[in-house]
Short mmCIF file of C-alpha atoms and ligand atoms in Angstrom, two decimals:
data_model
loop_
_atom_site.label_atom_id
_atom_site.label_comp_id
_atom_site.label_asym_id
_atom_site.label_seq_id
_atom_site.Cartn_x
_atom_site.Cartn_y
_atom_site.Cartn_z
CA UNK D 1 21.23 -5.39 4.23
CA UNK D 2 20.09 -3.22 7.09
CA UNK D 3 17.63 -4.06 9.84
CA UNK D 4 16.36 -1.92 12.72
CA UNK D 5 17.83 -2.89 16.11
CA UNK D 6 14.53 -3.48 17.90
CA UNK D 7 13.30 -7.07 17.71
CA UNK D 8 9.67 -7.92 18.47
CA UNK D 9 9.09 -11.54 19.54
CA UNK D 10 5.81 -13.42 19.21
CA UNK D 11 5.47 -13.04 22.97
CA UNK D 12 5.52 -9.23 22.59
CA UNK D 13 2.39 -9.39 20.40
CA UNK D 14 0.48 -11.26 23.11
CA UNK D 15 0.65 -8.01 25.11
CA UNK D 16 -1.15 -5.96 22.46
CA UNK D 17 -3.57 -8.38 20.72
CA UNK D 18 -5.31 -11.67 21.51
CA UNK D 19 -2.73 -14.07 20.06
CA UNK D 20 -0.16 -16.65 21.13
CA UNK D 21 3.36 -17.69 20.24
CA UNK D 22 1.98 -21.10 19.30
CA UNK D 23 -0.61 -19.68 16.84
CA UNK D 24 1.94 -17.44 15.14
CA UNK D 25 4.61 -20.16 14.88
CA UNK D 26 2.33 -22.89 13.59
CA UNK D 27 0.27 -20.69 11.19
CA UNK D 28 3.15 -18.63 9.80
CA UNK D 29 6.55 -20.01 10.87
CA UNK D 30 7.50 -16.63 12.34
CA UNK D 31 9.18 -16.07 15.71
CA UNK D 32 10.45 -12.49 15.59
CA UNK D 33 10.78 -9.47 13.33
CA UNK D 34 12.71 -6.17 13.38
CA UNK D 35 10.72 -3.00 14.00
CA UNK D 36 11.89 0.53 13.24
CA UNK D 37 12.24 3.20 15.92
CA UNK D 38 10.51 5.62 13.56
CA UNK D 39 13.63 6.91 11.76
CA UNK D 40 13.19 7.77 8.10
CA UNK D 41 13.25 4.89 5.67
CA UNK D 42 15.95 6.50 3.51
CA UNK D 43 18.53 5.98 6.29
CA UNK D 44 18.14 2.22 5.95
CA UNK D 45 18.24 2.50 2.16
CA UNK D 46 21.50 4.46 2.26
CA UNK D 47 23.10 1.97 4.62
CA UNK D 48 22.20 -1.14 2.62
CA UNK D 49 23.08 0.62 -0.66
CA UNK D 50 26.55 1.59 0.60
CA UNK D 51 27.21 -1.99 1.61
CA UNK D 52 26.10 -3.33 -1.78
CA UNK D 53 28.21 -0.83 -3.73
CA UNK D 54 31.30 -1.68 -1.63
CA UNK D 55 30.65 -5.41 -2.01
CA UNK D 56 30.54 -4.93 -5.79
CA UNK D 57 33.93 -3.19 -5.65
CA UNK D 58 32.44 0.04 -7.00
CA UNK D 59 32.00 3.62 -5.87
CA UNK D 60 28.76 5.62 -5.81
CA UNK D 61 29.83 7.46 -8.99
CA UNK D 62 29.92 4.14 -10.87
CA UNK D 63 26.16 3.67 -10.42
CA UNK D 64 24.23 4.90 -13.46
CA UNK D 65 20.69 3.92 -12.45
CA UNK D 66 18.97 3.48 -9.10
CA UNK D 67 15.71 1.55 -8.83
CA UNK D 68 14.12 1.87 -5.38
CA UNK D 69 11.23 -0.33 -4.30
CA UNK D 70 8.93 0.35 -1.35
CA UNK D 71 5.28 0.51 -0.35
CA UNK D 72 6.20 2.89 2.47
CA UNK D 73 8.23 5.73 0.91
CA UNK D 74 9.06 8.63 3.24
CA UNK D 75 7.52 11.13 0.82
CA UNK D 76 4.93 11.06 -1.92
CA UNK D 77 7.40 13.19 -3.80
CA UNK D 78 10.39 13.35 -4.25
CA UNK D 79 11.13 9.71 -4.89
CA UNK D 80 13.18 7.56 -2.50
CA UNK D 81 15.71 6.92 -5.27
CA UNK D 82 16.39 10.67 -5.68
CA UNK D 83 16.79 11.19 -1.92
CA UNK D 84 19.17 8.24 -1.66
CA UNK D 85 21.08 9.27 -4.81
CA UNK D 86 21.81 12.64 -3.21
CA UNK D 87 22.90 11.14 0.10
CA UNK D 88 25.14 8.55 -1.58
CA UNK D 89 26.71 11.07 -3.94
CA UNK D 90 25.71 8.83 -6.84
CA UNK D 91 25.72 11.87 -9.11
CA UNK D 92 25.76 9.86 -12.37
CA UNK D 93 22.66 7.85 -11.56
CA UNK D 94 19.19 8.26 -13.01
CA UNK D 95 16.45 7.48 -10.48
CA UNK D 96 13.27 5.43 -10.59
CA UNK D 97 10.90 4.31 -7.82
CA UNK D 98 8.53 1.41 -8.40
CA UNK D 99 5.59 0.17 -6.38
CA UNK D 100 5.03 -3.50 -7.09
CA UNK D 101 4.44 -4.48 -3.46
CA UNK D 102 6.09 -7.70 -2.35
CA UNK D 103 6.96 -8.69 -5.94
CA UNK D 104 8.88 -5.45 -6.51
CA UNK D 105 12.39 -6.91 -6.27
CA UNK D 106 11.57 -9.37 -9.06
CA UNK D 107 10.09 -6.57 -11.18
CA UNK D 108 13.13 -4.36 -10.47
CA UNK D 109 15.54 -7.12 -11.48
CA UNK D 110 13.62 -7.70 -14.70
CA UNK D 111 13.66 -3.95 -15.39
CA UNK D 112 17.37 -3.67 -14.63
CA UNK D 113 18.13 -6.42 -17.09
CA UNK D 114 16.20 -4.60 -19.82
CA UNK D 115 18.15 -1.37 -19.14
CA UNK D 116 21.44 -3.31 -19.19
CA UNK D 117 20.62 -4.86 -22.56
CA UNK D 118 20.45 -1.44 -24.22
CA UNK D 119 24.04 -0.80 -23.14
CA UNK D 120 23.09 2.66 -21.85
CA UNK D 121 23.49 1.57 -18.24
CA UNK D 122 26.29 -0.55 -16.76
CA UNK D 123 25.80 -0.69 -12.99
CA UNK D 124 22.27 -0.63 -11.63
CA UNK D 125 21.61 -0.32 -7.92
CA UNK D 126 18.40 -1.93 -6.70
CA UNK D 127 17.34 -0.87 -3.21
CA UNK D 128 14.36 -2.54 -1.51
CA UNK D 129 13.36 -0.99 1.79
CA UNK D 130 10.14 -1.32 3.75
CA UNK D 131 8.95 0.21 6.98
CA UNK D 132 5.76 -1.81 7.19
CA UNK D 133 5.40 -0.83 10.86
CA UNK D 134 4.29 2.60 9.56
CA UNK D 135 1.18 1.11 7.95
CA UNK D 136 0.54 -1.91 10.19
CA UNK D 137 -2.68 -1.89 12.19
CA UNK D 138 -1.56 -3.02 15.65
CA UNK D 139 -5.17 -3.64 16.65
CA UNK D 140 -5.64 -6.27 13.93
CA UNK D 141 -4.20 -9.58 15.14
CA UNK D 142 -4.62 -11.22 11.74
CA UNK D 143 -2.08 -8.89 10.10
CA UNK D 144 0.07 -7.15 12.74
CA UNK D 145 1.99 -10.28 13.71
CA UNK D 146 3.15 -10.81 10.13
CA UNK D 147 5.09 -7.72 9.17
CA UNK D 148 8.64 -6.54 9.83
CA UNK D 149 10.92 -3.72 8.66
CA UNK D 150 14.15 -4.03 6.70
CA UNK D 151 16.24 -3.08 3.70
CA UNK D 152 18.53 -4.84 1.25
CA UNK D 153 20.33 -3.67 -1.88
CA UNK D 154 22.30 -5.14 -4.73
CA UNK D 155 24.21 -3.97 -7.77
CA UNK D 156 23.32 -5.64 -11.06
CA UNK D 157 25.68 -5.58 -14.04
CA UNK D 158 25.58 -7.23 -17.45
CA UNK D 159 27.16 -10.65 -17.83
CA UNK D 160 27.03 -13.71 -20.02
CA UNK D 161 24.61 -16.34 -18.84
CA UNK D 162 21.07 -17.28 -18.26
CA UNK D 163 18.26 -14.85 -17.49
CA UNK D 164 14.55 -15.39 -17.94
CA UNK D 165 11.58 -13.92 -16.17
CA UNK D 166 7.83 -14.17 -16.01
CA UNK D 167 5.75 -11.29 -14.63
CA UNK D 168 2.02 -11.21 -14.00
CA UNK D 169 -0.80 -9.47 -12.16
CA UNK D 170 -4.49 -9.87 -11.39
CA UNK D 171 -5.97 -6.47 -10.62
CA UNK D 172 -9.39 -7.98 -9.90
CA UNK D 173 -7.90 -8.96 -6.54
CA UNK D 174 -6.80 -5.40 -5.67
CA UNK D 175 -9.34 -5.14 -2.83
CA UNK D 176 -7.96 -8.19 -0.99
CA UNK D 177 -4.79 -6.44 0.19
CA UNK D 178 -4.43 -2.69 0.37
CA UNK D 179 -3.42 0.41 2.30
CA UNK D 180 -4.68 3.90 1.43
CA UNK D 181 -2.39 6.79 0.62
CA UNK D 182 -5.05 9.45 1.41
CA UNK D 183 -8.19 9.68 3.54
CA UNK D 184 -11.32 8.90 1.53
CA UNK D 185 -13.57 11.57 3.10
CA UNK D 186 -13.20 14.18 0.39
CA UNK D 187 -15.35 15.23 -2.54
CA UNK D 188 -14.35 12.24 -4.64
CA UNK D 189 -15.44 9.73 -2.03
CA UNK D 190 -18.89 9.95 -3.61
CA UNK D 191 -17.58 8.72 -6.95
CA UNK D 192 -19.16 5.33 -7.49
CA UNK D 193 -16.16 3.57 -8.98
CA UNK D 194 -14.08 4.34 -5.90
CA UNK D 195 -16.71 2.80 -3.66
CA UNK D 196 -16.92 -0.20 -5.98
CA UNK D 197 -13.23 -0.82 -5.86
CA UNK D 198 -13.00 -0.20 -2.23
CA UNK D 199 -15.72 -2.15 -0.53
CA UNK D 200 -14.14 -1.09 2.76
CA UNK D 201 -15.08 2.59 3.08
CA UNK D 202 -14.84 2.34 6.85
CA UNK D 203 -11.41 0.83 6.77
CA UNK D 204 -8.86 2.79 8.79
CA UNK D 205 -6.83 5.19 6.73
CA UNK D 206 -3.36 4.26 5.63
CA UNK D 207 -3.28 0.92 7.47
CA UNK D 208 -2.94 -2.47 5.83
CA UNK D 209 -6.14 -4.41 5.16
CA UNK D 210 -5.71 -8.04 4.10
CA UNK D 211 -8.07 -10.89 3.39
CA UNK D 212 -5.43 -13.45 4.41
CA UNK D 213 -7.18 -16.53 3.05
CA UNK D 214 -7.75 -15.00 -0.40
CA UNK D 215 -4.15 -13.83 -0.65
CA UNK D 216 -2.97 -17.22 0.55
CA UNK D 217 -4.90 -19.00 -2.22
CA UNK D 218 -3.57 -16.58 -4.82
CA UNK D 219 0.00 -16.87 -3.51
CA UNK D 220 0.29 -20.65 -3.64
CA UNK D 221 -0.97 -20.79 -7.22
CA UNK D 222 0.90 -17.70 -8.46
CA UNK D 223 4.26 -18.80 -7.05
CA UNK D 224 4.18 -22.23 -8.64
CA UNK D 225 2.91 -20.82 -11.98
CA UNK D 226 5.53 -18.08 -12.11
CA UNK D 227 8.45 -20.42 -11.36
CA UNK D 228 7.23 -22.93 -13.94
CA UNK D 229 6.76 -20.26 -16.64
CA UNK D 230 10.14 -18.62 -15.93
CA UNK D 231 11.82 -22.06 -16.14
CA UNK D 232 10.10 -22.73 -19.46
CA UNK D 233 11.34 -19.39 -20.81
CA UNK D 234 14.84 -20.17 -19.53
CA UNK D 235 14.71 -23.53 -21.33
CA UNK D 236 15.39 -25.50 -18.15
CA UNK D 237 13.34 -27.79 -15.95
CA UNK D 238 12.37 -26.60 -12.45
CA UNK D 239 14.54 -29.43 -11.08
CA UNK D 240 17.58 -27.70 -12.56
CA UNK D 241 17.08 -24.65 -10.34
CA UNK D 242 19.69 -24.77 -7.55
CA UNK D 243 18.21 -22.23 -5.12
CA UNK D 244 14.91 -20.41 -4.71
CA UNK D 245 14.77 -17.09 -2.87
CA UNK D 246 11.05 -16.58 -2.45
CA UNK D 247 9.01 -13.83 -0.81
CA UNK D 248 8.87 -14.68 2.90
CA UNK D 249 5.18 -14.37 3.75
CA UNK D 250 4.33 -17.69 5.38
CA UNK D 251 6.21 -21.00 5.71
CA UNK D 252 3.02 -22.84 4.71
CA UNK D 253 2.91 -20.92 1.42
CA UNK D 254 6.50 -21.99 0.70
CA UNK D 255 5.71 -25.60 1.61
CA UNK D 256 2.68 -25.65 -0.69
CA UNK D 257 4.63 -24.05 -3.55
CA UNK D 258 7.46 -26.59 -3.10
CA UNK D 259 5.01 -29.45 -3.19
CA UNK D 260 3.19 -28.06 -6.29
CA UNK D 261 6.54 -27.74 -8.04
CA UNK D 262 7.63 -31.17 -6.84
CA UNK D 263 10.75 -29.69 -5.31
CA UNK D 264 12.26 -30.34 -1.88
CA UNK D 265 11.62 -27.48 0.58
CA UNK D 266 15.41 -27.35 1.11
CA UNK D 267 15.72 -25.57 -2.26
CA UNK D 268 13.75 -22.67 -0.74
CA UNK D 269 15.93 -20.46 1.45
CA UNK D 270 13.87 -19.35 4.46
CA UNK D 271 14.47 -16.73 7.11
CA UNK D 272 10.92 -15.53 7.85
CA UNK D 273 11.38 -17.02 11.31
CA UNK D 274 13.63 -14.05 12.16
CA UNK D 275 12.37 -11.20 9.97
CA UNK D 276 8.68 -11.83 9.33
CA UNK D 277 7.29 -10.49 6.07
CA UNK D 278 9.36 -7.49 4.94
CA UNK D 279 7.53 -7.08 1.60
CA UNK D 280 9.90 -6.25 -1.28
CA UNK D 281 12.96 -6.42 1.01
CA UNK D 282 12.43 -10.09 1.81
CA UNK D 283 13.94 -11.56 -1.38
CA UNK D 284 17.13 -9.44 -1.43
CA UNK D 285 17.56 -10.07 2.33
CA UNK D 286 17.51 -13.79 1.47
CA UNK D 287 20.02 -13.31 -1.37
CA UNK D 288 22.29 -11.29 0.87
CA UNK D 289 22.33 -13.99 3.54
CA UNK D 290 22.81 -16.74 0.94
CA UNK D 291 25.75 -14.80 -0.52
CA UNK D 292 27.39 -14.20 2.86
CA UNK D 293 26.94 -17.82 3.95
CA UNK D 294 28.63 -19.03 0.75
CA UNK D 295 25.50 -20.88 -0.38
CA UNK D 296 25.60 -19.26 -3.82
CA UNK D 297 28.35 -20.55 -6.10
CA UNK D 298 29.30 -19.02 -9.43
CA UNK D 299 27.14 -20.59 -12.14
CA UNK D 300 24.36 -21.68 -9.77
CA UNK D 301 20.86 -21.22 -11.17
CA UNK D 302 18.93 -18.98 -8.80
CA UNK D 303 15.21 -18.31 -8.92
CA UNK D 304 13.60 -15.31 -7.22
CA UNK D 305 9.82 -15.37 -6.89
CA UNK D 306 7.40 -12.95 -5.27
CA UNK D 307 3.73 -12.06 -4.94
CA UNK D 308 1.77 -9.39 -3.18
CA UNK D 309 -0.76 -6.56 -3.23
CA UNK D 310 -2.11 -5.83 -6.68
CA UNK D 311 -2.43 -8.68 -6.83
CA UNK D 312 0.94 -9.01 -8.48
CA UNK D 313 3.50 -11.77 -8.94
CA UNK D 314 6.60 -12.74 -10.83
CA UNK D 315 9.66 -14.95 -10.99
CA UNK D 316 13.12 -14.59 -12.50
CA UNK D 317 15.81 -17.19 -13.05
CA UNK D 318 19.44 -16.20 -13.47
CA UNK D 319 22.96 -17.53 -13.09
CA UNK D 320 24.84 -16.28 -10.06
CA UNK D 321 27.89 -14.63 -11.56
CA UNK D 322 29.78 -13.39 -8.53
CA UNK D 323 33.02 -15.03 -7.29
O1 UT7 Y 401 3.17 -10.31 1.51
C1 UT7 Y 401 1.83 -10.08 1.25
C2 UT7 Y 401 1.09 -11.29 1.13
N1 UT7 Y 401 0.52 -11.74 2.35
C3 UT7 Y 401 0.40 -13.04 2.57
O2 UT7 Y 401 0.91 -13.81 1.81
C4 UT7 Y 401 -0.42 -13.57 3.68
C5 UT7 Y 401 -1.24 -14.74 3.18
N2 UT7 Y 401 -2.10 -15.28 4.19
C6 UT7 Y 401 -1.60 -15.97 5.24
O3 UT7 Y 401 -0.42 -16.18 5.40
C7 UT7 Y 401 -2.60 -16.56 6.20
O4 UT7 Y 401 -3.89 -16.50 5.63
C8 UT7 Y 401 -2.62 -15.85 7.60
C9 UT7 Y 401 -1.32 -16.15 8.35
C10 UT7 Y 401 -2.77 -14.35 7.42
C11 UT7 Y 401 -3.77 -16.38 8.43
O5 UT7 Y 401 -3.67 -17.79 8.57
P1 UT7 Y 401 -4.94 -18.72 8.28
O6 UT7 Y 401 -4.54 -20.09 8.60
O7 UT7 Y 401 -5.39 -18.42 6.88
O8 UT7 Y 401 -5.97 -18.23 9.37
P2 UT7 Y 401 -7.44 -17.65 9.13
O9 UT7 Y 401 -7.38 -16.26 8.59
O10 UT7 Y 401 -8.23 -18.68 8.40
O11 UT7 Y 401 -7.94 -17.59 10.63
C12 UT7 Y 401 -8.11 -18.77 11.43
C13 UT7 Y 401 -8.46 -18.35 12.83
C14 UT7 Y 401 -9.57 -17.29 12.90
O12 UT7 Y 401 -10.36 -17.57 14.03
P3 UT7 Y 401 -11.78 -18.31 13.86
O13 UT7 Y 401 -12.58 -17.42 12.95
O14 UT7 Y 401 -11.46 -19.65 13.24
O15 UT7 Y 401 -12.27 -18.38 15.26
C15 UT7 Y 401 -8.82 -16.01 13.14
O16 UT7 Y 401 -9.57 -15.04 13.82
O17 UT7 Y 401 -7.31 -17.76 13.45
C16 UT7 Y 401 -7.69 -16.49 14.01
N3 UT7 Y 401 -6.53 -15.63 14.01
C17 UT7 Y 401 -5.65 -15.57 15.02
N4 UT7 Y 401 -5.61 -16.22 16.20
C18 UT7 Y 401 -4.58 -15.96 17.03
C19 UT7 Y 401 -6.12 -14.79 13.02
N5 UT7 Y 401 -4.97 -14.17 13.40
C20 UT7 Y 401 -4.67 -14.66 14.64
C21 UT7 Y 401 -3.61 -14.40 15.52
N6 UT7 Y 401 -3.60 -15.09 16.70
N7 UT7 Y 401 -2.60 -13.57 15.26
#
């Protein structure tokens, strides 16, 4: 994983918006997050990818597919995966970018598994990198305190063992969490359907808008549903899951999901205290830390579960197969 050096504490936010350390800690569980100095996102992607490839005992040439996830790519085109492929020298890799917001790591893992099954691809590099500071509105206290920057990567290869996933979305909630890619004041801004979808024509360009309460309600239900459905597909009970690496959006969301699933909160790895919400990077950052701390043992049943803008959600359950 790779995190920018600069750390912003809750106290730092009290200097720019009307907030307090107490509000942020009790409402979200967060204390600090890493914020980029403005360097390109691909530099973080390359760093975390190199680490993952080395940890897998491979070289860049061994990678035959790169899936890059981000809501803040450096360019509209070319894709982040192509830029990173070139910088890594991963000359045998095909390249795909996906935008599935904070659930993107789960979607990427599901996708990787499907590519592996065909036998056409052997080593798939998933890179999840987010520079949310680029699209955070630092005048909006209800969102700016939540987001952090970061990157984490992993290599996925075929193995015997369990894998099941459940993916879902509810596009009728698209307007509850969004950031524009282009200004709206052009000829098409008069098109009715755009106005209908939008509902926020005055919203600042390219910054995150979120109806926190609506997303919160969606998140608590979606997380529990996705884990339950993935467990059903895996043919196991939720109690049999050893570890859950969930999207780190709010400690209260994790507590509610744990209680809905009737699981102890200890099964949920949490680090949002230190990184805030890093969108699609949050789950692989968790996995990376769990791996390094020796929490994950070969054969353990791991569940990854995410939700985010779309609204989108998903869970995957797999056996950890690394020594
Ligand atoms: O990864 C993408 C998915 N995103 C999420 O999962 C986020 C989901 N939503 C949440 O985590 C929570 O809804 C928030 C943390 C965003 C907000 O917590 P909340 O308990 O739902 O607060 P609220 O929006 O109901 O606001 C309660 C009060 C309001 O004041 P009034 O109207 O009661 O006077 C807000 O203006 O808290 C106020 N408030 C703040 N006060 C101090 C909102 N943000 C802040 C702040 N500091 N930073």
